[in-house]
Tab-separated table of C-alpha atoms and ligand atoms in Angstrom:
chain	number	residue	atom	x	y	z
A	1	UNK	CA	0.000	0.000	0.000
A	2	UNK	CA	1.021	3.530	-0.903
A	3	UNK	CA	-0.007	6.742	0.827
A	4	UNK	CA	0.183	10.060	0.301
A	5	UNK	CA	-0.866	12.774	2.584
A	6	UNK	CA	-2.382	16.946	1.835
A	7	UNK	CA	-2.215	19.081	4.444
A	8	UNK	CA	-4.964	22.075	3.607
A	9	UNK	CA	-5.968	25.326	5.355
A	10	UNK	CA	-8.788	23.007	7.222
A	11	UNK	CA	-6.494	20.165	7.870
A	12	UNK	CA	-4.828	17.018	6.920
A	13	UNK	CA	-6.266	14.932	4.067
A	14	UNK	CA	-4.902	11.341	3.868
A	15	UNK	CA	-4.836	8.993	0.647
A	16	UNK	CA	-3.878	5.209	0.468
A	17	UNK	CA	-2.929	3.654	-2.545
A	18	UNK	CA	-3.717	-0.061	-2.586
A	19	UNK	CA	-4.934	-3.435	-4.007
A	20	UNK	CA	-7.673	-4.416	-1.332
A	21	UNK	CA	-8.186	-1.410	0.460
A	22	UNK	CA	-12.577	-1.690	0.036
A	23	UNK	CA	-12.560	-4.190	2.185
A	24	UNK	CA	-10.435	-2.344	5.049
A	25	UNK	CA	-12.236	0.428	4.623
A	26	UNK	CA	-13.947	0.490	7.963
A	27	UNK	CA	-10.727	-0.567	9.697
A	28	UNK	CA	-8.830	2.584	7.908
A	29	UNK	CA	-11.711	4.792	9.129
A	30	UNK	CA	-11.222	3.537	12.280
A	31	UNK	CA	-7.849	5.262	12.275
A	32	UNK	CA	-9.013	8.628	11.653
A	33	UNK	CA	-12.341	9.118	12.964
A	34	UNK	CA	-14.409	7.934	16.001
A	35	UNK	CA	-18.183	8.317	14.996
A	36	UNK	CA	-20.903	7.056	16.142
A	37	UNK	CA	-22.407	6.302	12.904
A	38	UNK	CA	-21.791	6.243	9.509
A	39	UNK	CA	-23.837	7.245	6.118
A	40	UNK	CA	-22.810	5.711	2.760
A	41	UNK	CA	-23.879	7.653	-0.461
A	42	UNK	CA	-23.377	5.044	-3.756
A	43	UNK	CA	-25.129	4.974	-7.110
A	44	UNK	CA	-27.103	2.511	-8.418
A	45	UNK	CA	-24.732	0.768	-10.719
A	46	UNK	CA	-21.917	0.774	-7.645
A	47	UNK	CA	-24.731	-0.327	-5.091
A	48	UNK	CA	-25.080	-4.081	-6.013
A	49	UNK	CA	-20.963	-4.167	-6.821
A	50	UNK	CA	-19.397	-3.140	-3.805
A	51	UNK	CA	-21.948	-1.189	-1.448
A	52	UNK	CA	-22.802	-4.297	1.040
A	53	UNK	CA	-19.372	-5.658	0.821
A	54	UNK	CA	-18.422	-1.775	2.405
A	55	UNK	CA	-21.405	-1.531	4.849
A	56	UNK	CA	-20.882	-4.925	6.006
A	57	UNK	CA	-17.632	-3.763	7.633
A	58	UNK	CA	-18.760	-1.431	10.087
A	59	UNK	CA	-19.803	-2.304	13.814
A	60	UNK	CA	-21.621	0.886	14.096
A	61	UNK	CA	-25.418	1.670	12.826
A	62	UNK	CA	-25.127	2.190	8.472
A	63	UNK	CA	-27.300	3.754	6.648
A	64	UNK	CA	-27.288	4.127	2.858
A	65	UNK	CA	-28.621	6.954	-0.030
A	66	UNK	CA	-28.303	5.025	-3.632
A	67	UNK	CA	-28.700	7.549	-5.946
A	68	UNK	CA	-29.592	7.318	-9.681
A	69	UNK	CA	-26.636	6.767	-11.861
A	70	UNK	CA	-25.317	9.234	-14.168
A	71	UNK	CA	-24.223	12.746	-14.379
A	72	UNK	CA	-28.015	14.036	-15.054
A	73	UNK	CA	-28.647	12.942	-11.489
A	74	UNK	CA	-25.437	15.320	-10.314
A	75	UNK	CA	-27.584	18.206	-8.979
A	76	UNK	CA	-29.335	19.763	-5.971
A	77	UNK	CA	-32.602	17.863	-5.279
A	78	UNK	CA	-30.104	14.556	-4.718
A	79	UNK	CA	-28.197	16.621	-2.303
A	80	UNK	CA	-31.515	17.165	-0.917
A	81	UNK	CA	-32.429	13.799	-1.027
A	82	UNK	CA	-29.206	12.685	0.807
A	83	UNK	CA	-29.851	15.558	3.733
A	84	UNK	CA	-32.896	14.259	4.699
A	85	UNK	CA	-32.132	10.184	4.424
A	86	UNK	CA	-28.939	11.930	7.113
A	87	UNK	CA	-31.851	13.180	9.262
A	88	UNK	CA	-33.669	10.327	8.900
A	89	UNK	CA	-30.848	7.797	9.946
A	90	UNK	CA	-29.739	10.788	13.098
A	91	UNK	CA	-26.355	11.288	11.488
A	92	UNK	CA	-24.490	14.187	13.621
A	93	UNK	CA	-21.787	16.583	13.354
A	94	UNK	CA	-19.724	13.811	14.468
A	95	UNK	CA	-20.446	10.978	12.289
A	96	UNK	CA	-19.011	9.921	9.081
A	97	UNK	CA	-19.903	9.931	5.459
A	98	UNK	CA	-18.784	7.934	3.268
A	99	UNK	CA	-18.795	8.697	-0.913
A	100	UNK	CA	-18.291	5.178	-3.136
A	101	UNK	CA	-18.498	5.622	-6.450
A	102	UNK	CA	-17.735	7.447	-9.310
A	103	UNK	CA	-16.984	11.259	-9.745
A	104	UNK	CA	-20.348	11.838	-9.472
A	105	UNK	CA	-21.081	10.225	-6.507
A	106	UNK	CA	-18.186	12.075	-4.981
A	107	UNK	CA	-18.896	15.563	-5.813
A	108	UNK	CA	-22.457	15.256	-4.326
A	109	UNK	CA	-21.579	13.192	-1.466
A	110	UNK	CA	-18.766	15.646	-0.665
A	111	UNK	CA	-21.242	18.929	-0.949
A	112	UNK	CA	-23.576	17.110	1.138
A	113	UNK	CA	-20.763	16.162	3.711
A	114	UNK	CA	-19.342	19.978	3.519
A	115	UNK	CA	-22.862	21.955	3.866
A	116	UNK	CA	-25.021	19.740	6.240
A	117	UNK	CA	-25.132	20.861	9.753
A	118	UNK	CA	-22.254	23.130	8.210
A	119	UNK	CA	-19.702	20.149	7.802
A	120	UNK	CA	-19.622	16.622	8.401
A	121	UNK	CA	-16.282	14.321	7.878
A	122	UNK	CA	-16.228	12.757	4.837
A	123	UNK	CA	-14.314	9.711	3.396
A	124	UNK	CA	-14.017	8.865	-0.599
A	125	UNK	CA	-14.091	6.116	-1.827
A	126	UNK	CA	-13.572	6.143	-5.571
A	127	UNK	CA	-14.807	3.765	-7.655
A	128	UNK	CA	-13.545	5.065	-11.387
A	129	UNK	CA	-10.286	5.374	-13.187
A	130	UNK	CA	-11.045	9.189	-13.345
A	131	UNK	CA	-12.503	9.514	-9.938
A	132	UNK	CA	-9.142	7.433	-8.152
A	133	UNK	CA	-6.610	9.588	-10.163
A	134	UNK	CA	-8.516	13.013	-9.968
A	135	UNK	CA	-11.805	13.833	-8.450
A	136	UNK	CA	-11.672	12.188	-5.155
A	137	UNK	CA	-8.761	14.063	-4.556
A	138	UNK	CA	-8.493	18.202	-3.833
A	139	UNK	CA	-11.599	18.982	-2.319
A	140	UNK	CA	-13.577	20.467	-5.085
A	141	UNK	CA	-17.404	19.169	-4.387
A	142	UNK	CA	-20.166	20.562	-6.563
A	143	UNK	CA	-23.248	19.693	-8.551
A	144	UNK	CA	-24.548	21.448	-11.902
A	145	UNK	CA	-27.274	24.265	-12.367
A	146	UNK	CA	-29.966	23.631	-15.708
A	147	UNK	CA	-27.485	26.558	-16.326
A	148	UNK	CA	-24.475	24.631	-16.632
A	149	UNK	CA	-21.743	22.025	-14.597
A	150	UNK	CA	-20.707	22.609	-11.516
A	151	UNK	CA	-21.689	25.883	-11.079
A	152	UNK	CA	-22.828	25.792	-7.108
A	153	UNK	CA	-20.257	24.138	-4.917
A	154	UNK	CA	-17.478	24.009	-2.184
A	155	UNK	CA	-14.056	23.063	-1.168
A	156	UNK	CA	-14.387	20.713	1.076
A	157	UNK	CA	-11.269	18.121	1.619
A	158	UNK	CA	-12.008	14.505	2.302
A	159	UNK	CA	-10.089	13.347	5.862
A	160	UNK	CA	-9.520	10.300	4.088
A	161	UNK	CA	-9.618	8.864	0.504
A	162	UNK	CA	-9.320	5.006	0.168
A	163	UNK	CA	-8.056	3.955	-3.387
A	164	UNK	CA	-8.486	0.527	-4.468
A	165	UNK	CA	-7.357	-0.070	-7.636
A	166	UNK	CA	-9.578	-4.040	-7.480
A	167	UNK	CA	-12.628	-2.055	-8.420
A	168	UNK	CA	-11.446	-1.044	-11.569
A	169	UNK	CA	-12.042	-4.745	-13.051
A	170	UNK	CA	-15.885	-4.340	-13.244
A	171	UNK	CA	-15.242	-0.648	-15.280
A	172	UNK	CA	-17.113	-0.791	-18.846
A	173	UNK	CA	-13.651	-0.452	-20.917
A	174	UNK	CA	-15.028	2.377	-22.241
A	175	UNK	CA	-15.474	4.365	-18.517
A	176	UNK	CA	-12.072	2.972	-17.818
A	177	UNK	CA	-10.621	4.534	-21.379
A	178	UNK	CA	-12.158	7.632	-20.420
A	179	UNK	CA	-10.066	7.851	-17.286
A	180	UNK	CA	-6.959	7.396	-18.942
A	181	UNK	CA	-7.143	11.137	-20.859
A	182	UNK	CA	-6.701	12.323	-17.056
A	183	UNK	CA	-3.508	10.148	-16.633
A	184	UNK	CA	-1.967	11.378	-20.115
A	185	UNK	CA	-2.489	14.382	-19.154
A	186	UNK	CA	-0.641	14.238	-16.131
A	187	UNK	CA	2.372	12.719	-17.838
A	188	UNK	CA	2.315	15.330	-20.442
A	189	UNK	CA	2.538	18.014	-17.577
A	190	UNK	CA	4.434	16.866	-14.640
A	191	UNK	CA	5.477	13.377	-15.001
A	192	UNK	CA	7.251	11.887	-18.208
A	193	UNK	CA	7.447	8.685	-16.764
A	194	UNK	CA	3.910	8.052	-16.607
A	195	UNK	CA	3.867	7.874	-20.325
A	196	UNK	CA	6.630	5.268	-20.557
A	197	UNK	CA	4.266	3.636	-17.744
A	198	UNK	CA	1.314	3.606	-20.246
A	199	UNK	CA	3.005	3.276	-23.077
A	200	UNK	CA	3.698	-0.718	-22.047
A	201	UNK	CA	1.251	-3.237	-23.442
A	202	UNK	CA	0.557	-4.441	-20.044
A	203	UNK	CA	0.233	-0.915	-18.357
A	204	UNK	CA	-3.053	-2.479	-16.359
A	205	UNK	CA	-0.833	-4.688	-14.061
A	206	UNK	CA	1.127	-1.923	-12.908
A	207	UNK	CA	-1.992	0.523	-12.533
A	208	UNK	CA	-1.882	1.278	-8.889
A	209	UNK	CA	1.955	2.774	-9.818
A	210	UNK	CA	0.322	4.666	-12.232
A	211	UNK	CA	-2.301	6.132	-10.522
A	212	UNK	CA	-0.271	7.170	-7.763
A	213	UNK	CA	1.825	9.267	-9.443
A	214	UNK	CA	-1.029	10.896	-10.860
A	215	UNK	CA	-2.495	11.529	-7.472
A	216	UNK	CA	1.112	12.610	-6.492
A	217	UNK	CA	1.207	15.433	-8.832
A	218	UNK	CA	-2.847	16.400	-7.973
A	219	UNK	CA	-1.800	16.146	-4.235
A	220	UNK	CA	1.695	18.571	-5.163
A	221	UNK	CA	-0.900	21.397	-7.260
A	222	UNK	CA	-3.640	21.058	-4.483
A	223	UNK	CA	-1.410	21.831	-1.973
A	224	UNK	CA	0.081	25.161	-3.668
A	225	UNK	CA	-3.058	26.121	-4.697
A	226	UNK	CA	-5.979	24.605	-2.732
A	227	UNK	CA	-8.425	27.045	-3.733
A	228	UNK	CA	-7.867	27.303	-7.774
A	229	UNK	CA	-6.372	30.633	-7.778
A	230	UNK	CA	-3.458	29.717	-9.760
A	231	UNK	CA	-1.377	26.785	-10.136
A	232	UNK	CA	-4.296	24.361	-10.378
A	233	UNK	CA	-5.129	25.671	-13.983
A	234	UNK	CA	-2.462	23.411	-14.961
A	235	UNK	CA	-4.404	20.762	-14.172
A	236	UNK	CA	-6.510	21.752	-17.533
A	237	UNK	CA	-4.144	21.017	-20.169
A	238	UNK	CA	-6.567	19.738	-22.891
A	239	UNK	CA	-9.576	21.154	-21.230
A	240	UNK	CA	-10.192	24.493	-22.423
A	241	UNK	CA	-10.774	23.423	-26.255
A	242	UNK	CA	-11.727	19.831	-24.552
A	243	UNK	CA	-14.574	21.632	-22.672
A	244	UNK	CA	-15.561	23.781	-26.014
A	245	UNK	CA	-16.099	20.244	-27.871
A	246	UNK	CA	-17.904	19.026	-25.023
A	247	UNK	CA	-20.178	21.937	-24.632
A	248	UNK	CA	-21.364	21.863	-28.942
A	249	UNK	CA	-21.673	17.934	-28.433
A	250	UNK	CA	-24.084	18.878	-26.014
A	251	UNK	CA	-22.207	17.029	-23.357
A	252	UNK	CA	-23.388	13.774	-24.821
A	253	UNK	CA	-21.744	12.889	-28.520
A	254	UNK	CA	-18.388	13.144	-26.789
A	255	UNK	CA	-17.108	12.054	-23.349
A	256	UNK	CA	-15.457	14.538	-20.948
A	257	UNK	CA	-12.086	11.810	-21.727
A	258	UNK	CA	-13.090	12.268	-25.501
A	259	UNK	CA	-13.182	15.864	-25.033
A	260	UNK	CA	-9.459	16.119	-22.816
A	261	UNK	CA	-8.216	13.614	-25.450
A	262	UNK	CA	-9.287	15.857	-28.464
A	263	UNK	CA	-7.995	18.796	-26.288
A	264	UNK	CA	-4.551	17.664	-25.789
A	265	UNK	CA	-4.144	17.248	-29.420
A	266	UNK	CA	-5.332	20.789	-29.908
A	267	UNK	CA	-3.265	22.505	-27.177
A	268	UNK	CA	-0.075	20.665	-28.447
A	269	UNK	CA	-0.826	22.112	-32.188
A	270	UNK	CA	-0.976	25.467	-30.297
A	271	UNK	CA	2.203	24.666	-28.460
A	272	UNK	CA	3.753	23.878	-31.975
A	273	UNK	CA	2.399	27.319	-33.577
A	274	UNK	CA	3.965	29.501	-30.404
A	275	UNK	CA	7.175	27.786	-30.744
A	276	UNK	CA	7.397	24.554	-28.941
A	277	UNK	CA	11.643	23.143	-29.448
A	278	UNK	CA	10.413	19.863	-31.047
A	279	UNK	CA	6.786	18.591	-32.543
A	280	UNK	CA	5.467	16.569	-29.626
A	281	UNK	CA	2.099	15.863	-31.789
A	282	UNK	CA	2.659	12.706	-33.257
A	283	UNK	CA	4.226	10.919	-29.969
A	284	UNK	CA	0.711	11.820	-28.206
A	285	UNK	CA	-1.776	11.478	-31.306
A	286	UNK	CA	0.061	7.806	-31.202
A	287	UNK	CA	-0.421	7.263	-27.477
A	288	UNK	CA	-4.219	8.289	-27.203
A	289	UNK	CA	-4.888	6.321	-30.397
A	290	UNK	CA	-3.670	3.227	-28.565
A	291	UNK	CA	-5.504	3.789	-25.930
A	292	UNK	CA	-8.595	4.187	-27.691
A	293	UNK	CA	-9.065	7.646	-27.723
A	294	UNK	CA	-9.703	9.937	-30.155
A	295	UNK	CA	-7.242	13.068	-31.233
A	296	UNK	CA	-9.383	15.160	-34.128
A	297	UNK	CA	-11.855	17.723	-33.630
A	298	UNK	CA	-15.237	16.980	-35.135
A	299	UNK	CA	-16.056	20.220	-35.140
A	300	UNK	CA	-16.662	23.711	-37.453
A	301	UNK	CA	-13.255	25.559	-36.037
A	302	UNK	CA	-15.399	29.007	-36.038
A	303	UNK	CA	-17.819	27.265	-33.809
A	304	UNK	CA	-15.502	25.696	-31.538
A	305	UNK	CA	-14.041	29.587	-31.218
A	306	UNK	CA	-17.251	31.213	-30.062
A	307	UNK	CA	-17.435	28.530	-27.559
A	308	UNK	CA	-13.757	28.913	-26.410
A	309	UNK	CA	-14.779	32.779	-25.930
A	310	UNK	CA	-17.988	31.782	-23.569
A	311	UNK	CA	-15.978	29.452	-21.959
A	312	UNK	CA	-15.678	30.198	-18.076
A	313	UNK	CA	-11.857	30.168	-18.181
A	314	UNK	CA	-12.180	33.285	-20.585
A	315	UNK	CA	-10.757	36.559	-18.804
A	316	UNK	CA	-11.045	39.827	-20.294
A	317	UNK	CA	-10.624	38.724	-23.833
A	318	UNK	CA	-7.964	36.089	-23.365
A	319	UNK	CA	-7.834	32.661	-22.832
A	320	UNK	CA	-5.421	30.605	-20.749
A	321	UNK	CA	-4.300	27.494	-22.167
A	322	UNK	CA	-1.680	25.136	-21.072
A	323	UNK	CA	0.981	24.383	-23.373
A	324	UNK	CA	3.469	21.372	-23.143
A	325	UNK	CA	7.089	22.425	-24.934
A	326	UNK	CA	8.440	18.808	-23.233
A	327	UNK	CA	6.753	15.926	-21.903
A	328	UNK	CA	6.510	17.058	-18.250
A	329	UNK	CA	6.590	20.543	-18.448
A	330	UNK	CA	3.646	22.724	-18.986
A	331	UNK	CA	3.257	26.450	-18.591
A	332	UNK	CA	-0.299	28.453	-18.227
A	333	UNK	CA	0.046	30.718	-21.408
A	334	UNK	CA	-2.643	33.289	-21.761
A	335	UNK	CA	-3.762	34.207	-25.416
A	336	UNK	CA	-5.348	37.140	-26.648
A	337	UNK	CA	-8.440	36.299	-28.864
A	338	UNK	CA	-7.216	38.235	-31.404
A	339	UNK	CA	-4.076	35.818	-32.004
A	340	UNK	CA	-5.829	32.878	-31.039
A	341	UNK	CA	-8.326	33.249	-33.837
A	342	UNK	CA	-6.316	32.823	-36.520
A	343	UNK	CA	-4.744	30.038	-34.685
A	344	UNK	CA	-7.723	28.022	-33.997
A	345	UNK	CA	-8.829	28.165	-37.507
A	346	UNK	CA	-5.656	26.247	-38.657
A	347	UNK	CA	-6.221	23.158	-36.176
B	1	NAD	N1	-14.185	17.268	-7.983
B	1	NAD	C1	-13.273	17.298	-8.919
B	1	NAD	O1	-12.142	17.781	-8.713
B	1	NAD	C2	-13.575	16.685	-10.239
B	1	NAD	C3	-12.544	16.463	-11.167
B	1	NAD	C4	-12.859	15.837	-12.371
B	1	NAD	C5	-14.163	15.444	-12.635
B	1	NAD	N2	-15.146	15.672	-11.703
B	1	NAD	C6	-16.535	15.243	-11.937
B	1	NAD	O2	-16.563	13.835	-12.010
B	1	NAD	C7	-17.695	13.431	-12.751
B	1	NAD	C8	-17.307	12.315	-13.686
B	1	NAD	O3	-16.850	11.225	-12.919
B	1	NAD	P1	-16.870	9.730	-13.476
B	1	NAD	O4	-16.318	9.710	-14.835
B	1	NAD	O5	-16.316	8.872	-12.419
B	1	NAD	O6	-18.442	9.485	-13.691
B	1	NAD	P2	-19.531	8.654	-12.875
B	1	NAD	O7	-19.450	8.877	-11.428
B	1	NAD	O8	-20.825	8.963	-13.539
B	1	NAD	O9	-19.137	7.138	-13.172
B	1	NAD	C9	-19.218	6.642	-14.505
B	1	NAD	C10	-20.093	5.382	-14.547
B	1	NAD	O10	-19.389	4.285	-13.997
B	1	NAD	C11	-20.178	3.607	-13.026
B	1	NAD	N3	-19.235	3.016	-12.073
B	1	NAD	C12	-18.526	3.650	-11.117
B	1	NAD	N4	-17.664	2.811	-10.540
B	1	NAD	C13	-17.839	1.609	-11.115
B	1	NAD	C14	-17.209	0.332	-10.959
B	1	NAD	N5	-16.196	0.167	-10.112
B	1	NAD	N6	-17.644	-0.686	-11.715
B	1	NAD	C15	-18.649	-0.503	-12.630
B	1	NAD	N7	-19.248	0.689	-12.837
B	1	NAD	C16	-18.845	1.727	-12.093
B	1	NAD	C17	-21.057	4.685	-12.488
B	1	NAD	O11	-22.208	4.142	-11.890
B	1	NAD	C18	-21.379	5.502	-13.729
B	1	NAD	O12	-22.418	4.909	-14.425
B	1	NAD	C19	-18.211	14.675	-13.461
B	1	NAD	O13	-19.390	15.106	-12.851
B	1	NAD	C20	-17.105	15.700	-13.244
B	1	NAD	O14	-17.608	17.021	-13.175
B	1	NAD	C21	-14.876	16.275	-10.520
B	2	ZN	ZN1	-10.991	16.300	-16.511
């Protein structure tokens, strides 16, 4: 077992890395908390996997929210849903709550846990490729508005995330694919090695080294920059034209992996056009295409503009993309609309 450990403004966060973990999950809780009860929030695909195999665990009165699956389900009437089944089951400041499942299990369990009776301790469990090596970690919680994605939310850090990479093997390939645009991108801005990691045939037997690196390199941002004021942007390499293709695929022709895949690609042609030392294109189009993803845009480049321009990350007329000039090393370059036009056009 691995573990890795954030100290934030509200306190320590502690991650373990290991085959197994689920089912020590109520011993490891044990560790770090001392409630009375505990409250486990799952979805409905996770629920029949792995939800009785966690509950079973605990000597202390469990009691359960299974929410629908799916991100449609990722908003506030299931937070509201989950406050009152905590009510319900007499859950207390000091009781526990624990999140299995998926990012989106995780970002409403963990805006439950941070807003009801104004903070409750909270444990992840995630149960994704993209959840383990990104979501469950750094304290962003959230659910989307009609209006758009997570657009009400909090930073709230888990006091413990539990990362067992045995869940992965019931992943639809395709979920587990998706999660794999996250750990490219981290060797493409921190970590070369990663990409030799992936790069092996067999890169699933070693996938608990992968993922924590990644989580190494979340844990290293989070900590400078806890409350995304700064450093964390480079955590978006491939997301800002990634979110674009997302947003006029109405968040449903193209994954979000699709869309960081496709994104990557794009920012890397923009690295090239400002100057990047050598053409790093072809060694990630070659990467993402093994890995099933996919590396063109489908879409009008005028269109993909206009949505670049709405995009949140837009500020006073420029955008901030992160550009890769060597595997490992990214920078946050912002670009004036005006040159980025032109640019964009020739992707
Ligand atoms: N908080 C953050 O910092 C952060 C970062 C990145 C993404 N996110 C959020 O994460 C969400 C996406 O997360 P996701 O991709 O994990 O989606 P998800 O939670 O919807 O999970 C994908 C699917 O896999 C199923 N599933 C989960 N674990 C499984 C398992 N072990 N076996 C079989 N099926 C399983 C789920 O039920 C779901 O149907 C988005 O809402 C995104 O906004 C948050
Ligand atoms: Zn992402």
């Amino acid at each position: 077992m691995k573990q890795l450990s954030l100290t934030g403004a509200a306190g320590q966060s502690d991650i373990l890395i290991g085959r197994g973990l689920l089912d020590e999950a109520a011993a490891r809780c044990a560790e770090v908390f001392s409630p009375s009860r505990v409250h486990i929030v799952t979805d409905s695909t996770v629920a029949p996997l792995y939800l009785d195999r966690l509950a079973a665990q605990f000597d202390l009165p469990v009691s359960t929210t299974v929410i629908p699956a799916g991100e449609a389900h990722k908003r506030l009437s299931t937070v509201e849903t989950i406050y009152h089944d905590l009510l319900a089951a007499g859950m207390t400041r000091k009781d526990l709550i624990l999140a299995l499942g998926g990012g989106v299990t995780g970002d409403i369990t963990g805006f439950a846990a941070a807003t009801f009776l104004r903070g409750v301790a909270l444990c992840q469990i995630p149960t994704t490729l993209l959840a383990q090596v990104d979501s469950s970690v750094g304290g962003k919680t959230g659910v989307d508005l009609p209006e758009g994605k997570n657009l009400v939310g909090a930073f709230y850090q888990p006091r413990l995330v539990l990362i067992d990479p045995c869940v992965l093997d019931t992943l639809p390939d395709a979920t587990f694919t998706d999660g794999m645009a996250e750990v490219v991108k981290y060797g493409y801005i921190a970590n070369a090695d990663i990409l030799d990691m992936i790069s092996r045939p067999d890169y699933r037997d070693t996938i608990e080294d992968v993922i924590y690196e990644c989580v190494k390199i979340k844990r290293d941002v989070v900590a400078v920059d806890e409350h995304d004021t700064g450093l964390r942007m480079i955590l978006n390499f491939g997301h800002t034209i990634g979110h674009a293709a997302e947003k006029l695929a109405h968040f449903t022709e193209l994954t979000h992996g699709q869309g960081v895949a496709i994104g990557m690609v794009a920012a890397m042609r923009l690295s090239n056009a400002l100057g990047a030392p050598t053409d790093l294109v072809p060694g990630l189009v070659g990467l993402l295409q093994k890995l099933g993803l996919p590396t063109e845009l489908p879409y009008d480049r005028e269109a993909i503009f206009s949505a670049l321009l709405s995009d949140k990350k837009k500020f006073g007329g420029t955008v901030n993309f992160i550009l890769v000039r060597e595997p490992g090393k990214a920078e946050i370059t912002p670009i004036a609309a005006d040159t980025l036009h032109p640019l964009i056009l020739k992707l």
